[in-house]
Protein backbone atom coordinates (compact mmCIF):
# COMPACT_ATOMS: atom_id res chain seq x y z
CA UNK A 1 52.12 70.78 122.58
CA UNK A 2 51.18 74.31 121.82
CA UNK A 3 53.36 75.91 119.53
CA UNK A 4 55.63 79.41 121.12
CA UNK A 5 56.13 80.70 118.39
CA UNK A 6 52.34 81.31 118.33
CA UNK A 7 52.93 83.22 122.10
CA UNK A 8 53.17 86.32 119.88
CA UNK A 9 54.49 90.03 121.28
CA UNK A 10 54.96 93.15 120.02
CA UNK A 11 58.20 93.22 121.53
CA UNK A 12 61.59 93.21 119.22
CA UNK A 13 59.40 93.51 116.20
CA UNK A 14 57.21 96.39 116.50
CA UNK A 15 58.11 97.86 119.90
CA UNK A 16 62.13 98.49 118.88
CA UNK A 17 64.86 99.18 121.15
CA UNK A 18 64.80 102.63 119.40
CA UNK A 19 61.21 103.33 119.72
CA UNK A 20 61.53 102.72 123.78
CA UNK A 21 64.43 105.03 124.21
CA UNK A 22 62.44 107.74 122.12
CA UNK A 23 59.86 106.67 124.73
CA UNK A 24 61.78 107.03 128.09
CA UNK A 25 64.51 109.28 127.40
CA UNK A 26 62.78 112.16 127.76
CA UNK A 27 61.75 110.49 131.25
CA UNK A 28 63.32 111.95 133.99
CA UNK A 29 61.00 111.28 137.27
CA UNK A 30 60.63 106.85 138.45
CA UNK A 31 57.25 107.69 138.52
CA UNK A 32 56.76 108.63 134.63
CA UNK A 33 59.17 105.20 133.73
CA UNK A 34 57.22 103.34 136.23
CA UNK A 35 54.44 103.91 134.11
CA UNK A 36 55.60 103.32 131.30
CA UNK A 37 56.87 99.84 131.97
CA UNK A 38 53.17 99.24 133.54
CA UNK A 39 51.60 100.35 130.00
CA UNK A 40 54.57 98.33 128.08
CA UNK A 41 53.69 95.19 130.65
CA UNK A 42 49.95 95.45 129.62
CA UNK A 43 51.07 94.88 125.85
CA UNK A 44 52.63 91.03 126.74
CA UNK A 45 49.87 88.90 126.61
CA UNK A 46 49.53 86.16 129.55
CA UNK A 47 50.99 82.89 128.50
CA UNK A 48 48.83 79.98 128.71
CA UNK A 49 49.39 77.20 131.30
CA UNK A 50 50.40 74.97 128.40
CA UNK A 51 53.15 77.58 127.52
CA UNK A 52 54.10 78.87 130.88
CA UNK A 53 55.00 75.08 131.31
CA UNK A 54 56.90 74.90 128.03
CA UNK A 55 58.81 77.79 129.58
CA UNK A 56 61.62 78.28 132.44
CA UNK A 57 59.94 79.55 135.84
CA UNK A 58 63.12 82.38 136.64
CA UNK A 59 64.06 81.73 140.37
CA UNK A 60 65.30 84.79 142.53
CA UNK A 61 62.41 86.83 140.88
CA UNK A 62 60.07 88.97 143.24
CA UNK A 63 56.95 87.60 141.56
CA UNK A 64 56.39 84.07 139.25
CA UNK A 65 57.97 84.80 136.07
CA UNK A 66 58.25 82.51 133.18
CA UNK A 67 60.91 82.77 130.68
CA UNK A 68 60.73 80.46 127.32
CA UNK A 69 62.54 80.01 123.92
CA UNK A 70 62.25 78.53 120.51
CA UNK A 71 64.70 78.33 117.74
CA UNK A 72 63.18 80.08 114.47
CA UNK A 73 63.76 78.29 111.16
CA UNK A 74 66.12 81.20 110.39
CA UNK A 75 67.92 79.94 113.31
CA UNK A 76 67.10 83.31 115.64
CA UNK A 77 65.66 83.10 118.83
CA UNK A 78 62.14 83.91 119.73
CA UNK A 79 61.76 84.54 123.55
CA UNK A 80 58.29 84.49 125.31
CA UNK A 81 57.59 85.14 128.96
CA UNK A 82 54.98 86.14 131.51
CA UNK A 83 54.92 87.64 135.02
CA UNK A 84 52.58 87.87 137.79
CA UNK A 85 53.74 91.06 138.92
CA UNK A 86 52.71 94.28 136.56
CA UNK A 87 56.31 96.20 136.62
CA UNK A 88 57.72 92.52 136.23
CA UNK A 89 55.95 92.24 133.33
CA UNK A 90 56.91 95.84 132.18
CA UNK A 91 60.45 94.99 132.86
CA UNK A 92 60.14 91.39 130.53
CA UNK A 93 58.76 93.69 127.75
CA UNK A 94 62.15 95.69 128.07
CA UNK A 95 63.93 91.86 127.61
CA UNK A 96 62.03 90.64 125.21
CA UNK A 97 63.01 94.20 122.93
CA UNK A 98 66.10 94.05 123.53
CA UNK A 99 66.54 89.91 123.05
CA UNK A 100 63.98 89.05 120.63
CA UNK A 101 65.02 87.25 116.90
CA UNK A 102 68.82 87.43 117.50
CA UNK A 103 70.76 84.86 117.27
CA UNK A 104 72.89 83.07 119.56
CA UNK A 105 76.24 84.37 118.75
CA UNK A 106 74.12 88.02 118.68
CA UNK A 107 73.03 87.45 122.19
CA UNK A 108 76.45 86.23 123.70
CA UNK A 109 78.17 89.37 122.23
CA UNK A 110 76.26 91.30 124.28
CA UNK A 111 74.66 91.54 128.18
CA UNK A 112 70.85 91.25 127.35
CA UNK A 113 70.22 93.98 129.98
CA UNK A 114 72.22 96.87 128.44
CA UNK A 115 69.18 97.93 127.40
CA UNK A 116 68.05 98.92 130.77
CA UNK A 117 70.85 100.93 131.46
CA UNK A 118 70.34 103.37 128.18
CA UNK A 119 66.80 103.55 129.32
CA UNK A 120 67.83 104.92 132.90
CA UNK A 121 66.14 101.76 134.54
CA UNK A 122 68.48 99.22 136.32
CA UNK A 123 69.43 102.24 138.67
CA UNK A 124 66.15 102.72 140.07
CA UNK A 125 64.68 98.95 140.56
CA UNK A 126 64.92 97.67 144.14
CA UNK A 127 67.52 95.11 145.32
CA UNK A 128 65.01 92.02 144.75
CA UNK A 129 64.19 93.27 141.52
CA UNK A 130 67.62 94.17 140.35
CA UNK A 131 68.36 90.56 141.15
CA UNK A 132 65.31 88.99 139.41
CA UNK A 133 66.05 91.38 136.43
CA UNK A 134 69.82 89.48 136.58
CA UNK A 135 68.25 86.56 136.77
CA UNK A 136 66.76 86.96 133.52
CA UNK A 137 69.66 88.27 132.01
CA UNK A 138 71.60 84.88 132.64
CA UNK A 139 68.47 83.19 132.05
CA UNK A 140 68.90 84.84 128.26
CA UNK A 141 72.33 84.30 128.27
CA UNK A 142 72.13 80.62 129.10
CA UNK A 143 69.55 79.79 126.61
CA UNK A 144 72.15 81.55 123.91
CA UNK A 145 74.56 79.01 125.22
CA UNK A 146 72.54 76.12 124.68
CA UNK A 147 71.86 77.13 121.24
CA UNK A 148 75.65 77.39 120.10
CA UNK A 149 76.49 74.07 121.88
């Protein structure tokens, strides 16, 4: 079994939280965060087929996404994921940021998708996607749960 914790991403570590609202607050058209979360997508790298089956396939998504986890040995959780769909994929960078090397109790205090809303994103995404983009969310949210259990 491949290791996830060997899926590495940028995301949470050097792409922040603070460094994408620097990026897309000055944003004001779709088009220009559109993208954005295309470029930001193009940073996750694909996920094996070893990994992707270590990880969650997220139902109600527009495209095949894959959603994993693994408990650090500090206890923090390190999320992985891949998409088939490019703004997917953008919009699973935005996750993984806002998710990545918390802990549970961290990711319960919080909805994992507030970052979207700073960023001016969840308002623009199309019914299926808003939904896949929930999806996610409890997908996050439900792996937290498991981990305080």
């Amino acid at each position: 079994m491949t290791n996830p914790l060997y899926a590495g991403h940028p995301f949470g570590t050097t792409v922040t939280a603070a460094s994408l609202r620097q990026l897309f607050t000055p944003l004001q058209a779709w088009e220009d965060k559109y993208r954005q979360l295309i470029l930001l997508g193009k940073q996750l790298p694909a996920l094996s087929d070893e990994l992707k089956a270590q990880a969650k396939e997220i139902a109600g998504c527009e495209n095949r996404v894959w959603l994993g986890t693994v408990v650090t040995n500090d206890g923090k959780l390190h999320f992985f994921g891949d998409s088939e769909g490019r703004i997917v994929r953008g919009l699973l960078a935005v996750l993984l940021t806002a998710v990545e090397g918390k802990s549970a109790t961290e990711l319960l205090a919080q909805d994992p998708l507030t970052l979207f809303d700073e960023l001016g994103l969840r308002a623009q995404l199309s019914a299926s996607r808003s939904q896949g983009l929930a999806a996610l969310g409890e997908a996050v949210s439900d792996a937290a749960r498991q981990r305080q259990a």
